[in-house]
PDB file of C-alpha atoms in Angstrom:
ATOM      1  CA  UNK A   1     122.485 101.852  99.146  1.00  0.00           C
ATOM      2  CA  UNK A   2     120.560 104.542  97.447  1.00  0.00           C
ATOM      3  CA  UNK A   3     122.073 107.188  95.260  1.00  0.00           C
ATOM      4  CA  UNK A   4     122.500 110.044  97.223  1.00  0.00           C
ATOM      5  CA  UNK A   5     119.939 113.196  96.336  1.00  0.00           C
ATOM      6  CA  UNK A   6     117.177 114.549  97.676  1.00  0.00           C
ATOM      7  CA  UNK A   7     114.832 112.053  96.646  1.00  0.00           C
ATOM      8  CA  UNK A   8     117.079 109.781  99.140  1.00  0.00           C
ATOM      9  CA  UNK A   9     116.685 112.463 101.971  1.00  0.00           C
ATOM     10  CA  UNK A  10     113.437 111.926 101.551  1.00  0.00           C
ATOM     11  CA  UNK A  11     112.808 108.624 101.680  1.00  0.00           C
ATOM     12  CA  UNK A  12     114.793 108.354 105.067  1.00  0.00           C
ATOM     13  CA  UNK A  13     112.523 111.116 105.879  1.00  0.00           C
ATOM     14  CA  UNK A  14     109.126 109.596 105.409  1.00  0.00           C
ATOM     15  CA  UNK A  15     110.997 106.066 106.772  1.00  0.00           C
ATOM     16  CA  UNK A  16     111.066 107.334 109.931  1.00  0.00           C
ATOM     17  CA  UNK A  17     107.860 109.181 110.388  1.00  0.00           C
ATOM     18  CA  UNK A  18     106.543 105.936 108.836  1.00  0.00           C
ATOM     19  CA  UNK A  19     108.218 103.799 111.876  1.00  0.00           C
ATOM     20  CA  UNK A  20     106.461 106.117 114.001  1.00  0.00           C
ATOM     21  CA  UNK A  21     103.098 106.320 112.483  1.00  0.00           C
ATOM     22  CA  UNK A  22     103.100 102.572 112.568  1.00  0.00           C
ATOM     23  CA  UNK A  23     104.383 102.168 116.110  1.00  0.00           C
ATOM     24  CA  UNK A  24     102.538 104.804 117.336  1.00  0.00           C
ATOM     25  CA  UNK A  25      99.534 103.513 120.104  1.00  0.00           C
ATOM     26  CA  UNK A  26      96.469 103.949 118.644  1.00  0.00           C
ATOM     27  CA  UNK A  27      94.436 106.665 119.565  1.00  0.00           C
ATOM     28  CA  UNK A  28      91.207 104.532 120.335  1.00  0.00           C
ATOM     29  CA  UNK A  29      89.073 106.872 118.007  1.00  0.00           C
ATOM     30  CA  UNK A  30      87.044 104.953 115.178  1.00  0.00           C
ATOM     31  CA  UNK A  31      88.637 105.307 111.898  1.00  0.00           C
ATOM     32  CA  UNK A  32      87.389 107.704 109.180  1.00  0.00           C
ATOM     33  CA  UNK A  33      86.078 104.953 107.011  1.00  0.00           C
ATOM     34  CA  UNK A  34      85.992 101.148 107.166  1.00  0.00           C
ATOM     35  CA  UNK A  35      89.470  99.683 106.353  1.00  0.00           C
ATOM     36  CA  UNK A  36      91.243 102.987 106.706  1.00  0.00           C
ATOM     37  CA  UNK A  37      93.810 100.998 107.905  1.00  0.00           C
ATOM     38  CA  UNK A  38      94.679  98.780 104.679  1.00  0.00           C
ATOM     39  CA  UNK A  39      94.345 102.146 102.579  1.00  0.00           C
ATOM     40  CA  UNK A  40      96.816 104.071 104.708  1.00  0.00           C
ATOM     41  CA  UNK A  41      99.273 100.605 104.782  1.00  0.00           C
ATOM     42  CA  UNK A  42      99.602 100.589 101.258  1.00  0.00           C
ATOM     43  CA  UNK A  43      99.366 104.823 101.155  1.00  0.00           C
ATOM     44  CA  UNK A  44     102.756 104.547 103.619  1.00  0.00           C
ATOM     45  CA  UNK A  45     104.910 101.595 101.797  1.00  0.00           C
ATOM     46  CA  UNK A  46     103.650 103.453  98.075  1.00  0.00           C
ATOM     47  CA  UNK A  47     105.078 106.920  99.114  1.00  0.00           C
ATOM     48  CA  UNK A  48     108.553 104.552 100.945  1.00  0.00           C
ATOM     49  CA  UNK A  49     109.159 102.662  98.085  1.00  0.00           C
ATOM     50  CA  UNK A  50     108.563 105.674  95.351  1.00  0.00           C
ATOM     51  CA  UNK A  51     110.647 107.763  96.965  1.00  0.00           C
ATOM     52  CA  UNK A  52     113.293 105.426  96.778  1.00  0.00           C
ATOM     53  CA  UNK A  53     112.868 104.405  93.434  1.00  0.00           C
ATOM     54  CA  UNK A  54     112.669 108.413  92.460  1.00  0.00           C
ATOM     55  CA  UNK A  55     116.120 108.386  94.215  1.00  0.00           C
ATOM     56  CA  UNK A  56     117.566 105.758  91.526  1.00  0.00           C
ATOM     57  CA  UNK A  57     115.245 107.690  88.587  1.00  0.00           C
ATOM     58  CA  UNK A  58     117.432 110.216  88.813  1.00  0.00           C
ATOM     59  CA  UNK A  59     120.672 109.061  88.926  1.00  0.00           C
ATOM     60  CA  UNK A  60     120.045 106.761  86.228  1.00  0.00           C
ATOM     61  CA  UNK A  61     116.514 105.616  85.431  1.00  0.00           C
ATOM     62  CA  UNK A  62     117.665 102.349  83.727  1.00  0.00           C
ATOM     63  CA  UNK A  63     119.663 101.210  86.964  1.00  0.00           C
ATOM     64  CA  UNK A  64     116.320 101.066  89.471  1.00  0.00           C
ATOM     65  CA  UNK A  65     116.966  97.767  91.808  1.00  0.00           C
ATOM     66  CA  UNK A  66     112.958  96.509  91.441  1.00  0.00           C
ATOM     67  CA  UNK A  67     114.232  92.926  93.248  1.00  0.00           C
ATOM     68  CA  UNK A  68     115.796  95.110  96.178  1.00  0.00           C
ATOM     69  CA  UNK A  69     113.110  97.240  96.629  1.00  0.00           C
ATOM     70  CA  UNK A  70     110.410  94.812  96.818  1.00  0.00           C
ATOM     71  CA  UNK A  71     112.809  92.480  99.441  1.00  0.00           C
ATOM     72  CA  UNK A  72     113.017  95.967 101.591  1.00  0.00           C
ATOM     73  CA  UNK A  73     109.553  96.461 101.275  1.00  0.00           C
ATOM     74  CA  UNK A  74     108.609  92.573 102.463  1.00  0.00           C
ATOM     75  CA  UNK A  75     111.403  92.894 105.024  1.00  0.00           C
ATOM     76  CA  UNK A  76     109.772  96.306 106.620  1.00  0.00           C
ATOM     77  CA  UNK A  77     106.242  95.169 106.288  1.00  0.00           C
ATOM     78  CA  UNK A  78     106.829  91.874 108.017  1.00  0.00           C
ATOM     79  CA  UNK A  79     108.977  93.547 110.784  1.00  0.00           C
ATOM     80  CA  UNK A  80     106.797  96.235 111.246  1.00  0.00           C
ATOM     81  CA  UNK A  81     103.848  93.570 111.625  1.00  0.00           C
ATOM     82  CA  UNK A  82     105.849  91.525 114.155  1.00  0.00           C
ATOM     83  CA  UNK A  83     106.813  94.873 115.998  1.00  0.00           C
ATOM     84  CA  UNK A  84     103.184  95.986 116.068  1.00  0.00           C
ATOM     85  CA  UNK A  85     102.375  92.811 117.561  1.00  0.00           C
ATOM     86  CA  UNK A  86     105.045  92.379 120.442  1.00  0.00           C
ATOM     87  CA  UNK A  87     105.605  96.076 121.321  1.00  0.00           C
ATOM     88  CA  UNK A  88     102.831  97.559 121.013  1.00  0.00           C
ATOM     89  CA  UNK A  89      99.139  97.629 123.302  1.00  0.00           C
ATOM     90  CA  UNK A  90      96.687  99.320 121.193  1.00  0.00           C
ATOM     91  CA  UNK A  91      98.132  97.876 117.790  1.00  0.00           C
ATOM     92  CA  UNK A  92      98.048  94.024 116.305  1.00  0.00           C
ATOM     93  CA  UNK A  93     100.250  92.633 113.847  1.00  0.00           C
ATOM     94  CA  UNK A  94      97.679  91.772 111.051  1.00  0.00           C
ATOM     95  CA  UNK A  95      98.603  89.831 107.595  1.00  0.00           C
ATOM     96  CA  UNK A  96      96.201  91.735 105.770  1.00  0.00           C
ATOM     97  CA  UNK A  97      98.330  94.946 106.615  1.00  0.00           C
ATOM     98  CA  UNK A  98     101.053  93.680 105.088  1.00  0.00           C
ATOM     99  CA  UNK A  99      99.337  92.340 102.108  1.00  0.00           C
ATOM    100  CA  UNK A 100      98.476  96.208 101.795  1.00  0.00           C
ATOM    101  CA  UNK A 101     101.999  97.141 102.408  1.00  0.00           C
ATOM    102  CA  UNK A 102     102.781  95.357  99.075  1.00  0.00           C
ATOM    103  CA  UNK A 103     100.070  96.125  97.264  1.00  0.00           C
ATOM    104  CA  UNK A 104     101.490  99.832  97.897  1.00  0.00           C
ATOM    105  CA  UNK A 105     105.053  98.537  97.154  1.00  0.00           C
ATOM    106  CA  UNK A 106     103.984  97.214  93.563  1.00  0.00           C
ATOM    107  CA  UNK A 107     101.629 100.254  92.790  1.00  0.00           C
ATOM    108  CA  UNK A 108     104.840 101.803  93.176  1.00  0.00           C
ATOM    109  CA  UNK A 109     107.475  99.997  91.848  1.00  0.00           C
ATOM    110  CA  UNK A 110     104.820 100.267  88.361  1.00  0.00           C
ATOM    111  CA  UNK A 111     104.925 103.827  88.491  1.00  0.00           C
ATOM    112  CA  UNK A 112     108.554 103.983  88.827  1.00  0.00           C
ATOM    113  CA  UNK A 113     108.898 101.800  85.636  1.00  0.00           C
ATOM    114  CA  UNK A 114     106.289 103.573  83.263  1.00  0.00           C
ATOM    115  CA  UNK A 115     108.263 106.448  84.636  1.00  0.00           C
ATOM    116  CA  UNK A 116     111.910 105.615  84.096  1.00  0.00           C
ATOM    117  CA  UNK A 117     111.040 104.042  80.536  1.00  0.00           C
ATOM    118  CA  UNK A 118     108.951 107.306  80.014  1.00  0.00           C
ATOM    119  CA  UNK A 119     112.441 109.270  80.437  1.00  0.00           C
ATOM    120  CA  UNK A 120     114.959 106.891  78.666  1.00  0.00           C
ATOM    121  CA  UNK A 121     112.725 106.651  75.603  1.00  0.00           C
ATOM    122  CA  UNK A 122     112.517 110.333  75.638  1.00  0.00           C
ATOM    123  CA  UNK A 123     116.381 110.670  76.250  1.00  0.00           C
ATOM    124  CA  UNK A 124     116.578 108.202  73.350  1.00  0.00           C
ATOM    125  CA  UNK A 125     114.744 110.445  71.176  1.00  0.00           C
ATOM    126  CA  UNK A 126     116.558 113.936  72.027  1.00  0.00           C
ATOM    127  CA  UNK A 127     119.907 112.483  71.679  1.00  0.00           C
TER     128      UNK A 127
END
């Protein structure tokens, strides 16, 4: 479970419009550029899985949970794949989606590293 802040709010936030945006039936339209798709996959699990790490940044950036986050993030890729696939018409569960959705997920999970070293060194050096 997350700490609770408003990093966490948000991350519940964007979960859900990101369940929707995913489930959503495609509009039919062609897409901006060639593999929009993969870009905006690995856009949707980077801004998830950030948000959630922020969350843990700032209640204690040496506690982040990098091996629960990335199972969350393969867990909601590969359900969200599967989903795509059975419930949805206009949508297809595709592998290479969720090989964006962890690309995303690691991009991430790096930042949220350099980040929460970033502040404990500089804690380190202030106290």
């Amino acid at each position: 479970m997350p700490p609770k802040n408003k990093f966490s709010v948000l991350a519940a936030l964007w979960f859900v419009l990101a369940w929707y945006g995913l489930m959503k039936e495609s509009s039919g339209n062609p897409p901006p550029f060639p593999h929009f798709d993969k870009v905006a996959h690995c856009g949707i699990f980077f801004t998830q899985i950030w948000l959630l790490a922020r969350s843990y940044i700032e209640a204690s950036p040496r506690l982040i949970p990098y091996r629960n986050l990335l199972i969350f993030a393969l867990l909601f890729a590969t359900v969200s794949e599967i989903a795509q696939a059975w419930l949805t018409r206009t949508r297809s569960g595709d592998p290479l989606d969720a090989l964006a959705d962890m690309v995303g997920t690691v991009f991430a999970l790096l930042l949220a590293r350099n980040v929460a070293h970033n502040r404990a060194t500089l804690s380190d050096h202030i106290a």
